[in-house]
Amino acid sequence: MTVDHRKGPRRRGEELENAILAATLAELMDVGYAGLTMERVAARARTGKATLYRRWSSRAELAMDACKLISVGESEPPDTGALRSDMIALLREMAARMAGPLGGILRGLLAETTHDPELACLVRERMHTVGPERTRRVLERAVERGEIDPGVPTSRRAAVATDLLRNEFLLFGTPIADEVVIDIVDEVYLPLVLMRAVPAAGPEAGA
């Protein structure tokens, strides 16, 4: 049955946007990205479809913004006083999120990226910013403590841990075992980021 959004209270601004995003999230949980439509979201949010299009140009943008409601977003990363324990805590947070509703939604979105170029672009963009940004803040603290070189937070090494955890999730699903998290940090990540830069040889080196 179609909901008559005009019977609901008039909402504006952030209140209306949050209602739309919550409705989108509920639709993603119910029917997945394949079944997501602007019409269904508008009906569930008790608003008009035109209202959605004024804020989001496509369902792909809408879906990715809705995922922010249950993502770790810009929350402050762990600060335990040591790089190893910070990274283990950070990856445990990510693993827990992946085991919840967000993980199921992301797997559904990724399944659709093979035939939806716009969605694929947005997924790559969002998935490669949130995790690495929080990791960068952890690494910057480690630089301040003298644990790692100053160049590590902006190097390719910075995102290796979150990338490995994401690959584990995509290949094997959840729950991600805690020993996997610890292995990623101890066997791969720390040896990479704790490597000290080797000074370039001067002209006299070959003399």
mmCIF file with all atom_site columns, C-alpha atoms in Angstrom:
data_model
loop_
_atom_site.group_PDB
_atom_site.id
_atom_site.type_symbol
_atom_site.label_atom_id
_atom_site.label_alt_id
_atom_site.label_comp_id
_atom_site.label_asym_id
_atom_site.label_entity_id
_atom_site.label_seq_id
_atom_site.pdbx_PDB_ins_code
_atom_site.Cartn_x
_atom_site.Cartn_y
_atom_site.Cartn_z
_atom_site.occupancy
_atom_site.B_iso_or_equiv
_atom_site.pdbx_formal_charge
_atom_site.auth_seq_id
_atom_site.auth_comp_id
_atom_site.auth_asym_id
_atom_site.auth_atom_id
_atom_site.pdbx_PDB_model_num
ATOM 1   C CA . MET A 1 1   ? 0.000  0.000   0.000   1.00 0.00 ? 1   MET A CA 1
ATOM 2   C CA . THR A 1 2   ? 1.354  3.404   -0.954  1.00 0.00 ? 2   THR A CA 1
ATOM 3   C CA . VAL A 1 3   ? 1.859  5.784   1.945   1.00 0.00 ? 3   VAL A CA 1
ATOM 4   C CA . ASP A 1 4   ? 0.427  9.268   1.564   1.00 0.00 ? 4   ASP A CA 1
ATOM 5   C CA . HIS A 1 5   ? 3.354  11.366  2.763   1.00 0.00 ? 5   HIS A CA 1
ATOM 6   C CA . ARG A 1 6   ? 1.156  14.463  2.915   1.00 0.00 ? 6   ARG A CA 1
ATOM 7   C CA . LYS A 1 7   ? -0.574 13.078  6.020   1.00 0.00 ? 7   LYS A CA 1
ATOM 8   C CA . GLY A 1 8   ? 2.671  13.191  7.999   1.00 0.00 ? 8   GLY A CA 1
ATOM 9   C CA . PRO A 1 9   ? 4.113  16.198  9.824   1.00 0.00 ? 9   PRO A CA 1
ATOM 10  C CA . ARG A 1 10  ? 6.035  18.637  7.673   1.00 0.00 ? 10  ARG A CA 1
ATOM 11  C CA . ARG A 1 11  ? 9.786  18.185  8.108   1.00 0.00 ? 11  ARG A CA 1
ATOM 12  C CA . ARG A 1 12  ? 12.671 20.211  6.790   1.00 0.00 ? 12  ARG A CA 1
ATOM 13  C CA . GLY A 1 13  ? 16.429 20.297  6.698   1.00 0.00 ? 13  GLY A CA 1
ATOM 14  C CA . GLU A 1 14  ? 18.373 17.817  8.800   1.00 0.00 ? 14  GLU A CA 1
ATOM 15  C CA . GLU A 1 15  ? 15.264 16.176  10.253  1.00 0.00 ? 15  GLU A CA 1
ATOM 16  C CA . LEU A 1 16  ? 13.935 15.357  6.789   1.00 0.00 ? 16  LEU A CA 1
ATOM 17  C CA . GLU A 1 17  ? 17.338 14.207  5.524   1.00 0.00 ? 17  GLU A CA 1
ATOM 18  C CA . ASN A 1 18  ? 17.811 11.868  8.489   1.00 0.00 ? 18  ASN A CA 1
ATOM 19  C CA . ALA A 1 19  ? 14.337 10.411  7.920   1.00 0.00 ? 19  ALA A CA 1
ATOM 20  C CA . ILE A 1 20  ? 15.202 9.730   4.269   1.00 0.00 ? 20  ILE A CA 1
ATOM 21  C CA . LEU A 1 21  ? 18.536 8.129   5.117   1.00 0.00 ? 21  LEU A CA 1
ATOM 22  C CA . ALA A 1 22  ? 16.942 5.957   7.790   1.00 0.00 ? 22  ALA A CA 1
ATOM 23  C CA . ALA A 1 23  ? 14.295 4.860   5.306   1.00 0.00 ? 23  ALA A CA 1
ATOM 24  C CA . THR A 1 24  ? 17.007 4.061   2.741   1.00 0.00 ? 24  THR A CA 1
ATOM 25  C CA . LEU A 1 25  ? 18.892 1.985   5.277   1.00 0.00 ? 25  LEU A CA 1
ATOM 26  C CA . ALA A 1 26  ? 15.733 0.062   6.142   1.00 0.00 ? 26  ALA A CA 1
ATOM 27  C CA . GLU A 1 27  ? 15.097 -0.599  2.444   1.00 0.00 ? 27  GLU A CA 1
ATOM 28  C CA . LEU A 1 28  ? 18.660 -1.835  1.947   1.00 0.00 ? 28  LEU A CA 1
ATOM 29  C CA . MET A 1 29  ? 18.195 -4.268  4.813   1.00 0.00 ? 29  MET A CA 1
ATOM 30  C CA . ASP A 1 30  ? 14.844 -5.447  3.474   1.00 0.00 ? 30  ASP A CA 1
ATOM 31  C CA . VAL A 1 31  ? 15.390 -5.673  -0.291  1.00 0.00 ? 31  VAL A CA 1
ATOM 32  C CA . GLY A 1 32  ? 19.085 -4.961  -0.881  1.00 0.00 ? 32  GLY A CA 1
ATOM 33  C CA . TYR A 1 33  ? 20.516 -2.513  -3.379  1.00 0.00 ? 33  TYR A CA 1
ATOM 34  C CA . ALA A 1 34  ? 19.035 -4.439  -6.310  1.00 0.00 ? 34  ALA A CA 1
ATOM 35  C CA . GLY A 1 35  ? 15.518 -3.715  -5.041  1.00 0.00 ? 35  GLY A CA 1
ATOM 36  C CA . LEU A 1 36  ? 16.181 -0.164  -3.883  1.00 0.00 ? 36  LEU A CA 1
ATOM 37  C CA . THR A 1 37  ? 14.180 2.530   -5.667  1.00 0.00 ? 37  THR A CA 1
ATOM 38  C CA . MET A 1 38  ? 13.623 6.208   -5.039  1.00 0.00 ? 38  MET A CA 1
ATOM 39  C CA . GLU A 1 39  ? 9.884  5.529   -4.989  1.00 0.00 ? 39  GLU A CA 1
ATOM 40  C CA . ARG A 1 40  ? 10.145 2.955   -2.188  1.00 0.00 ? 40  ARG A CA 1
ATOM 41  C CA . VAL A 1 41  ? 12.401 5.211   -0.119  1.00 0.00 ? 41  VAL A CA 1
ATOM 42  C CA . ALA A 1 42  ? 10.099 8.219   -0.588  1.00 0.00 ? 42  ALA A CA 1
ATOM 43  C CA . ALA A 1 43  ? 7.078  6.193   0.500   1.00 0.00 ? 43  ALA A CA 1
ATOM 44  C CA . ARG A 1 44  ? 8.877  4.806   3.521   1.00 0.00 ? 44  ARG A CA 1
ATOM 45  C CA . ALA A 1 45  ? 10.168 8.243   4.532   1.00 0.00 ? 45  ALA A CA 1
ATOM 46  C CA . ARG A 1 46  ? 6.723  9.747   3.943   1.00 0.00 ? 46  ARG A CA 1
ATOM 47  C CA . THR A 1 47  ? 7.970  12.377  1.539   1.00 0.00 ? 47  THR A CA 1
ATOM 48  C CA . GLY A 1 48  ? 7.943  13.040  -2.193  1.00 0.00 ? 48  GLY A CA 1
ATOM 49  C CA . LYS A 1 49  ? 10.304 11.514  -4.726  1.00 0.00 ? 49  LYS A CA 1
ATOM 50  C CA . ALA A 1 50  ? 11.227 14.998  -5.960  1.00 0.00 ? 50  ALA A CA 1
ATOM 51  C CA . THR A 1 51  ? 12.550 15.776  -2.487  1.00 0.00 ? 51  THR A CA 1
ATOM 52  C CA . LEU A 1 52  ? 15.013 12.913  -2.789  1.00 0.00 ? 52  LEU A CA 1
ATOM 53  C CA . TYR A 1 53  ? 16.240 14.004  -6.202  1.00 0.00 ? 53  TYR A CA 1
ATOM 54  C CA . ARG A 1 54  ? 16.877 17.527  -4.944  1.00 0.00 ? 54  ARG A CA 1
ATOM 55  C CA . ARG A 1 55  ? 19.417 16.060  -2.516  1.00 0.00 ? 55  ARG A CA 1
ATOM 56  C CA . TRP A 1 56  ? 20.722 12.955  -4.306  1.00 0.00 ? 56  TRP A CA 1
ATOM 57  C CA . SER A 1 57  ? 21.108 12.597  -8.047  1.00 0.00 ? 57  SER A CA 1
ATOM 58  C CA . SER A 1 58  ? 20.971 8.793   -7.947  1.00 0.00 ? 58  SER A CA 1
ATOM 59  C CA . ARG A 1 59  ? 20.131 5.846   -5.734  1.00 0.00 ? 59  ARG A CA 1
ATOM 60  C CA . ALA A 1 60  ? 23.845 5.006   -5.606  1.00 0.00 ? 60  ALA A CA 1
ATOM 61  C CA . GLU A 1 61  ? 24.645 8.294   -3.854  1.00 0.00 ? 61  GLU A CA 1
ATOM 62  C CA . LEU A 1 62  ? 21.654 7.854   -1.575  1.00 0.00 ? 62  LEU A CA 1
ATOM 63  C CA . ALA A 1 63  ? 22.667 4.317   -0.608  1.00 0.00 ? 63  ALA A CA 1
ATOM 64  C CA . MET A 1 64  ? 26.244 5.277   0.223   1.00 0.00 ? 64  MET A CA 1
ATOM 65  C CA . ASP A 1 65  ? 25.133 8.240   2.335   1.00 0.00 ? 65  ASP A CA 1
ATOM 66  C CA . ALA A 1 66  ? 22.700 5.989   4.205   1.00 0.00 ? 66  ALA A CA 1
ATOM 67  C CA . CYS A 1 67  ? 25.539 3.635   5.125   1.00 0.00 ? 67  CYS A CA 1
ATOM 68  C CA . LYS A 1 68  ? 27.105 6.460   7.105   1.00 0.00 ? 68  LYS A CA 1
ATOM 69  C CA . LEU A 1 69  ? 24.362 6.019   9.710   1.00 0.00 ? 69  LEU A CA 1
ATOM 70  C CA . ILE A 1 70  ? 25.892 2.730   10.828  1.00 0.00 ? 70  ILE A CA 1
ATOM 71  C CA . SER A 1 71  ? 29.514 3.242   9.849   1.00 0.00 ? 71  SER A CA 1
ATOM 72  C CA . VAL A 1 72  ? 32.334 4.261   12.138  1.00 0.00 ? 72  VAL A CA 1
ATOM 73  C CA . GLY A 1 73  ? 32.415 7.542   10.251  1.00 0.00 ? 73  GLY A CA 1
ATOM 74  C CA . GLU A 1 74  ? 34.637 10.243  11.669  1.00 0.00 ? 74  GLU A CA 1
ATOM 75  C CA . SER A 1 75  ? 34.630 9.024   15.275  1.00 0.00 ? 75  SER A CA 1
ATOM 76  C CA . GLU A 1 76  ? 37.937 9.327   17.076  1.00 0.00 ? 76  GLU A CA 1
ATOM 77  C CA . PRO A 1 77  ? 40.103 6.215   16.637  1.00 0.00 ? 77  PRO A CA 1
ATOM 78  C CA . PRO A 1 78  ? 41.487 4.275   19.619  1.00 0.00 ? 78  PRO A CA 1
ATOM 79  C CA . ASP A 1 79  ? 44.234 5.941   21.637  1.00 0.00 ? 79  ASP A CA 1
ATOM 80  C CA . THR A 1 80  ? 45.849 3.355   23.909  1.00 0.00 ? 80  THR A CA 1
ATOM 81  C CA . GLY A 1 81  ? 49.312 4.912   23.940  1.00 0.00 ? 81  GLY A CA 1
ATOM 82  C CA . ALA A 1 82  ? 50.994 2.394   21.625  1.00 0.00 ? 82  ALA A CA 1
ATOM 83  C CA . LEU A 1 83  ? 50.745 1.729   17.893  1.00 0.00 ? 83  LEU A CA 1
ATOM 84  C CA . ARG A 1 84  ? 50.254 -2.043  18.183  1.00 0.00 ? 84  ARG A CA 1
ATOM 85  C CA . SER A 1 85  ? 47.347 -1.860  20.619  1.00 0.00 ? 85  SER A CA 1
ATOM 86  C CA . ASP A 1 86  ? 45.816 1.085   18.728  1.00 0.00 ? 86  ASP A CA 1
ATOM 87  C CA . MET A 1 87  ? 45.775 -0.854  15.461  1.00 0.00 ? 87  MET A CA 1
ATOM 88  C CA . ILE A 1 88  ? 44.419 -4.018  17.050  1.00 0.00 ? 88  ILE A CA 1
ATOM 89  C CA . ALA A 1 89  ? 41.611 -1.999  18.667  1.00 0.00 ? 89  ALA A CA 1
ATOM 90  C CA . LEU A 1 90  ? 40.883 -0.203  15.380  1.00 0.00 ? 90  LEU A CA 1
ATOM 91  C CA . LEU A 1 91  ? 40.677 -3.429  13.368  1.00 0.00 ? 91  LEU A CA 1
ATOM 92  C CA . ARG A 1 92  ? 38.503 -5.034  16.047  1.00 0.00 ? 92  ARG A CA 1
ATOM 93  C CA . GLU A 1 93  ? 36.087 -2.113  15.730  1.00 0.00 ? 93  GLU A CA 1
ATOM 94  C CA . MET A 1 94  ? 35.980 -2.567  11.957  1.00 0.00 ? 94  MET A CA 1
ATOM 95  C CA . ALA A 1 95  ? 35.495 -6.336  12.262  1.00 0.00 ? 95  ALA A CA 1
ATOM 96  C CA . ALA A 1 96  ? 32.589 -5.814  14.658  1.00 0.00 ? 96  ALA A CA 1
ATOM 97  C CA . ARG A 1 97  ? 30.954 -3.370  12.239  1.00 0.00 ? 97  ARG A CA 1
ATOM 98  C CA . MET A 1 98  ? 31.393 -5.793  9.372   1.00 0.00 ? 98  MET A CA 1
ATOM 99  C CA . ALA A 1 99  ? 29.639 -8.497  11.410  1.00 0.00 ? 99  ALA A CA 1
ATOM 100 C CA . GLY A 1 100 ? 26.599 -6.238  11.838  1.00 0.00 ? 100 GLY A CA 1
ATOM 101 C CA . PRO A 1 101 ? 24.058 -4.723  9.440   1.00 0.00 ? 101 PRO A CA 1
ATOM 102 C CA . LEU A 1 102 ? 26.702 -2.619  7.680   1.00 0.00 ? 102 LEU A CA 1
ATOM 103 C CA . GLY A 1 103 ? 28.601 -5.717  6.585   1.00 0.00 ? 103 GLY A CA 1
ATOM 104 C CA . GLY A 1 104 ? 25.558 -7.309  4.992   1.00 0.00 ? 104 GLY A CA 1
ATOM 105 C CA . ILE A 1 105 ? 24.685 -4.109  3.183   1.00 0.00 ? 105 ILE A CA 1
ATOM 106 C CA . LEU A 1 106 ? 28.240 -3.632  1.909   1.00 0.00 ? 106 LEU A CA 1
ATOM 107 C CA . ARG A 1 107 ? 28.387 -7.182  0.556   1.00 0.00 ? 107 ARG A CA 1
ATOM 108 C CA . GLY A 1 108 ? 25.124 -6.524  -1.269  1.00 0.00 ? 108 GLY A CA 1
ATOM 109 C CA . LEU A 1 109 ? 26.436 -3.251  -2.673  1.00 0.00 ? 109 LEU A CA 1
ATOM 110 C CA . LEU A 1 110 ? 29.668 -4.861  -3.816  1.00 0.00 ? 110 LEU A CA 1
ATOM 111 C CA . ALA A 1 111 ? 27.753 -7.599  -5.611  1.00 0.00 ? 111 ALA A CA 1
ATOM 112 C CA . GLU A 1 112 ? 26.021 -4.907  -7.657  1.00 0.00 ? 112 GLU A CA 1
ATOM 113 C CA . THR A 1 113 ? 29.183 -2.994  -8.599  1.00 0.00 ? 113 THR A CA 1
ATOM 114 C CA . THR A 1 114 ? 29.989 -5.382  -11.451 1.00 0.00 ? 114 THR A CA 1
ATOM 115 C CA . HIS A 1 115 ? 27.167 -3.938  -13.558 1.00 0.00 ? 115 HIS A CA 1
ATOM 116 C CA . ASP A 1 116 ? 26.733 -0.482  -12.021 1.00 0.00 ? 116 ASP A CA 1
ATOM 117 C CA . PRO A 1 117 ? 29.790 1.708   -12.796 1.00 0.00 ? 117 PRO A CA 1
ATOM 118 C CA . GLU A 1 118 ? 28.517 4.685   -10.800 1.00 0.00 ? 118 GLU A CA 1
ATOM 119 C CA . LEU A 1 119 ? 27.991 2.556   -7.708  1.00 0.00 ? 119 LEU A CA 1
ATOM 120 C CA . ALA A 1 120 ? 31.400 0.932   -8.167  1.00 0.00 ? 120 ALA A CA 1
ATOM 121 C CA . CYS A 1 121 ? 33.051 4.349   -8.250  1.00 0.00 ? 121 CYS A CA 1
ATOM 122 C CA . LEU A 1 122 ? 31.261 5.520   -5.111  1.00 0.00 ? 122 LEU A CA 1
ATOM 123 C CA . VAL A 1 123 ? 32.018 2.310   -3.203  1.00 0.00 ? 123 VAL A CA 1
ATOM 124 C CA . ARG A 1 124 ? 35.720 2.563   -4.031  1.00 0.00 ? 124 ARG A CA 1
ATOM 125 C CA . GLU A 1 125 ? 35.762 6.222   -3.020  1.00 0.00 ? 125 GLU A CA 1
ATOM 126 C CA . ARG A 1 126 ? 33.960 5.748   0.306   1.00 0.00 ? 126 ARG A CA 1
ATOM 127 C CA . MET A 1 127 ? 35.619 2.479   1.318   1.00 0.00 ? 127 MET A CA 1
ATOM 128 C CA . HIS A 1 128 ? 39.090 3.885   0.727   1.00 0.00 ? 128 HIS A CA 1
ATOM 129 C CA . THR A 1 129 ? 38.619 7.074   2.744   1.00 0.00 ? 129 THR A CA 1
ATOM 130 C CA . VAL A 1 130 ? 36.941 6.311   6.065   1.00 0.00 ? 130 VAL A CA 1
ATOM 131 C CA . GLY A 1 131 ? 39.178 3.453   7.269   1.00 0.00 ? 131 GLY A CA 1
ATOM 132 C CA . PRO A 1 132 ? 42.464 4.969   6.070   1.00 0.00 ? 132 PRO A CA 1
ATOM 133 C CA . GLU A 1 133 ? 41.591 8.366   7.560   1.00 0.00 ? 133 GLU A CA 1
ATOM 134 C CA . ARG A 1 134 ? 41.198 6.872   11.031  1.00 0.00 ? 134 ARG A CA 1
ATOM 135 C CA . THR A 1 135 ? 44.365 4.835   10.506  1.00 0.00 ? 135 THR A CA 1
ATOM 136 C CA . ARG A 1 136 ? 46.222 7.998   9.533   1.00 0.00 ? 136 ARG A CA 1
ATOM 137 C CA . ARG A 1 137 ? 45.303 9.605   12.844  1.00 0.00 ? 137 ARG A CA 1
ATOM 138 C CA . VAL A 1 138 ? 46.571 6.538   14.713  1.00 0.00 ? 138 VAL A CA 1
ATOM 139 C CA . LEU A 1 139 ? 49.823 6.685   12.742  1.00 0.00 ? 139 LEU A CA 1
ATOM 140 C CA . GLU A 1 140 ? 50.255 10.411  13.355  1.00 0.00 ? 140 GLU A CA 1
ATOM 141 C CA . ARG A 1 141 ? 50.127 9.758   17.090  1.00 0.00 ? 141 ARG A CA 1
ATOM 142 C CA . ALA A 1 142 ? 52.742 7.034   16.635  1.00 0.00 ? 142 ALA A CA 1
ATOM 143 C CA . VAL A 1 143 ? 54.952 9.578   14.832  1.00 0.00 ? 143 VAL A CA 1
ATOM 144 C CA . GLU A 1 144 ? 54.574 11.962  17.782  1.00 0.00 ? 144 GLU A CA 1
ATOM 145 C CA . ARG A 1 145 ? 55.667 9.166   20.142  1.00 0.00 ? 145 ARG A CA 1
ATOM 146 C CA . GLY A 1 146 ? 58.680 8.410   17.963  1.00 0.00 ? 146 GLY A CA 1
ATOM 147 C CA . GLU A 1 147 ? 57.504 4.892   17.056  1.00 0.00 ? 147 GLU A CA 1
ATOM 148 C CA . ILE A 1 148 ? 57.549 5.344   13.259  1.00 0.00 ? 148 ILE A CA 1
ATOM 149 C CA . ASP A 1 149 ? 58.988 7.641   10.607  1.00 0.00 ? 149 ASP A CA 1
ATOM 150 C CA . PRO A 1 150 ? 57.047 10.839  9.758   1.00 0.00 ? 150 PRO A CA 1
ATOM 151 C CA . GLY A 1 151 ? 56.460 9.700   6.180   1.00 0.00 ? 151 GLY A CA 1
ATOM 152 C CA . VAL A 1 152 ? 54.496 6.561   7.084   1.00 0.00 ? 152 VAL A CA 1
ATOM 153 C CA . PRO A 1 153 ? 51.004 8.135   7.541   1.00 0.00 ? 153 PRO A CA 1
ATOM 154 C CA . THR A 1 154 ? 50.970 9.344   3.919   1.00 0.00 ? 154 THR A CA 1
ATOM 155 C CA . SER A 1 155 ? 52.656 6.287   2.390   1.00 0.00 ? 155 SER A CA 1
ATOM 156 C CA . ARG A 1 156 ? 51.087 3.284   0.677   1.00 0.00 ? 156 ARG A CA 1
ATOM 157 C CA . ARG A 1 157 ? 51.921 1.239   3.773   1.00 0.00 ? 157 ARG A CA 1
ATOM 158 C CA . ALA A 1 158 ? 49.387 3.172   5.857   1.00 0.00 ? 158 ALA A CA 1
ATOM 159 C CA . ALA A 1 159 ? 46.275 1.447   4.491   1.00 0.00 ? 159 ALA A CA 1
ATOM 160 C CA . VAL A 1 160 ? 47.616 -2.113  4.310   1.00 0.00 ? 160 VAL A CA 1
ATOM 161 C CA . ALA A 1 161 ? 45.977 -3.278  7.563   1.00 0.00 ? 161 ALA A CA 1
ATOM 162 C CA . THR A 1 162 ? 42.478 -2.028  6.730   1.00 0.00 ? 162 THR A CA 1
ATOM 163 C CA . ASP A 1 163 ? 42.790 -3.345  3.170   1.00 0.00 ? 163 ASP A CA 1
ATOM 164 C CA . LEU A 1 164 ? 43.741 -6.812  4.420   1.00 0.00 ? 164 LEU A CA 1
ATOM 165 C CA . LEU A 1 165 ? 40.848 -6.839  6.879   1.00 0.00 ? 165 LEU A CA 1
ATOM 166 C CA . ARG A 1 166 ? 38.443 -5.783  4.122   1.00 0.00 ? 166 ARG A CA 1
ATOM 167 C CA . ASN A 1 167 ? 39.742 -8.543  1.857   1.00 0.00 ? 167 ASN A CA 1
ATOM 168 C CA . GLU A 1 168 ? 39.259 -11.075 4.651   1.00 0.00 ? 168 GLU A CA 1
ATOM 169 C CA . PHE A 1 169 ? 35.663 -9.897  5.001   1.00 0.00 ? 169 PHE A CA 1
ATOM 170 C CA . LEU A 1 170 ? 34.936 -10.064 1.273   1.00 0.00 ? 170 LEU A CA 1
ATOM 171 C CA . LEU A 1 171 ? 36.529 -13.481 0.774   1.00 0.00 ? 171 LEU A CA 1
ATOM 172 C CA . PHE A 1 172 ? 35.477 -15.300 3.922   1.00 0.00 ? 172 PHE A CA 1
ATOM 173 C CA . GLY A 1 173 ? 32.655 -13.275 5.459   1.00 0.00 ? 173 GLY A CA 1
ATOM 174 C CA . THR A 1 174 ? 32.092 -12.764 9.151   1.00 0.00 ? 174 THR A CA 1
ATOM 175 C CA . PRO A 1 175 ? 32.753 -13.112 11.974  1.00 0.00 ? 175 PRO A CA 1
ATOM 176 C CA . ILE A 1 176 ? 36.419 -12.307 11.459  1.00 0.00 ? 176 ILE A CA 1
ATOM 177 C CA . ALA A 1 177 ? 38.420 -14.260 14.043  1.00 0.00 ? 177 ALA A CA 1
ATOM 178 C CA . ASP A 1 178 ? 40.421 -12.216 16.512  1.00 0.00 ? 178 ASP A CA 1
ATOM 179 C CA . GLU A 1 179 ? 43.566 -14.148 15.659  1.00 0.00 ? 179 GLU A CA 1
ATOM 180 C CA . VAL A 1 180 ? 43.227 -12.863 12.078  1.00 0.00 ? 180 VAL A CA 1
ATOM 181 C CA . VAL A 1 181 ? 43.205 -9.278  13.368  1.00 0.00 ? 181 VAL A CA 1
ATOM 182 C CA . ILE A 1 182 ? 46.286 -9.918  15.512  1.00 0.00 ? 182 ILE A CA 1
ATOM 183 C CA . ASP A 1 183 ? 48.100 -11.709 12.675  1.00 0.00 ? 183 ASP A CA 1
ATOM 184 C CA . ILE A 1 184 ? 47.453 -8.794  10.304  1.00 0.00 ? 184 ILE A CA 1
ATOM 185 C CA . VAL A 1 185 ? 48.951 -6.363  12.817  1.00 0.00 ? 185 VAL A CA 1
ATOM 186 C CA . ASP A 1 186 ? 51.866 -8.471  14.084  1.00 0.00 ? 186 ASP A CA 1
ATOM 187 C CA . GLU A 1 187 ? 52.910 -10.393 10.972  1.00 0.00 ? 187 GLU A CA 1
ATOM 188 C CA . VAL A 1 188 ? 52.259 -7.850  8.234   1.00 0.00 ? 188 VAL A CA 1
ATOM 189 C CA . TYR A 1 189 ? 51.481 -4.336  9.384   1.00 0.00 ? 189 TYR A CA 1
ATOM 190 C CA . LEU A 1 190 ? 53.992 -3.627  12.134  1.00 0.00 ? 190 LEU A CA 1
ATOM 191 C CA . PRO A 1 191 ? 56.968 -5.018  10.168  1.00 0.00 ? 191 PRO A CA 1
ATOM 192 C CA . LEU A 1 192 ? 55.968 -2.689  7.301   1.00 0.00 ? 192 LEU A CA 1
ATOM 193 C CA . VAL A 1 193 ? 55.402 0.534   9.201   1.00 0.00 ? 193 VAL A CA 1
ATOM 194 C CA . LEU A 1 194 ? 58.246 0.076   11.697  1.00 0.00 ? 194 LEU A CA 1
ATOM 195 C CA . MET A 1 195 ? 60.786 -0.130  8.876   1.00 0.00 ? 195 MET A CA 1
ATOM 196 C CA . ARG A 1 196 ? 63.035 2.898   9.088   1.00 0.00 ? 196 ARG A CA 1
ATOM 197 C CA . ALA A 1 197 ? 63.778 4.857   5.943   1.00 0.00 ? 197 ALA A CA 1
ATOM 198 C CA . VAL A 1 198 ? 67.238 4.147   4.544   1.00 0.00 ? 198 VAL A CA 1
ATOM 199 C CA . PRO A 1 199 ? 69.160 7.380   3.854   1.00 0.00 ? 199 PRO A CA 1
ATOM 200 C CA . ALA A 1 200 ? 70.095 7.895   0.238   1.00 0.00 ? 200 ALA A CA 1
ATOM 201 C CA . ALA A 1 201 ? 73.748 7.234   -0.514  1.00 0.00 ? 201 ALA A CA 1
ATOM 202 C CA . GLY A 1 202 ? 75.805 10.405  -0.960  1.00 0.00 ? 202 GLY A CA 1
ATOM 203 C CA . PRO A 1 203 ? 78.224 11.100  -3.834  1.00 0.00 ? 203 PRO A CA 1
ATOM 204 C CA . GLU A 1 204 ? 81.095 9.826   -1.735  1.00 0.00 ? 204 GLU A CA 1
ATOM 205 C CA . ALA A 1 205 ? 79.485 6.400   -1.332  1.00 0.00 ? 205 ALA A CA 1
ATOM 206 C CA . GLY A 1 206 ? 80.903 5.144   -4.586  1.00 0.00 ? 206 GLY A CA 1
ATOM 207 C CA . ALA A 1 207 ? 84.325 6.655   -4.048  1.00 0.00 ? 207 ALA A CA 1
#
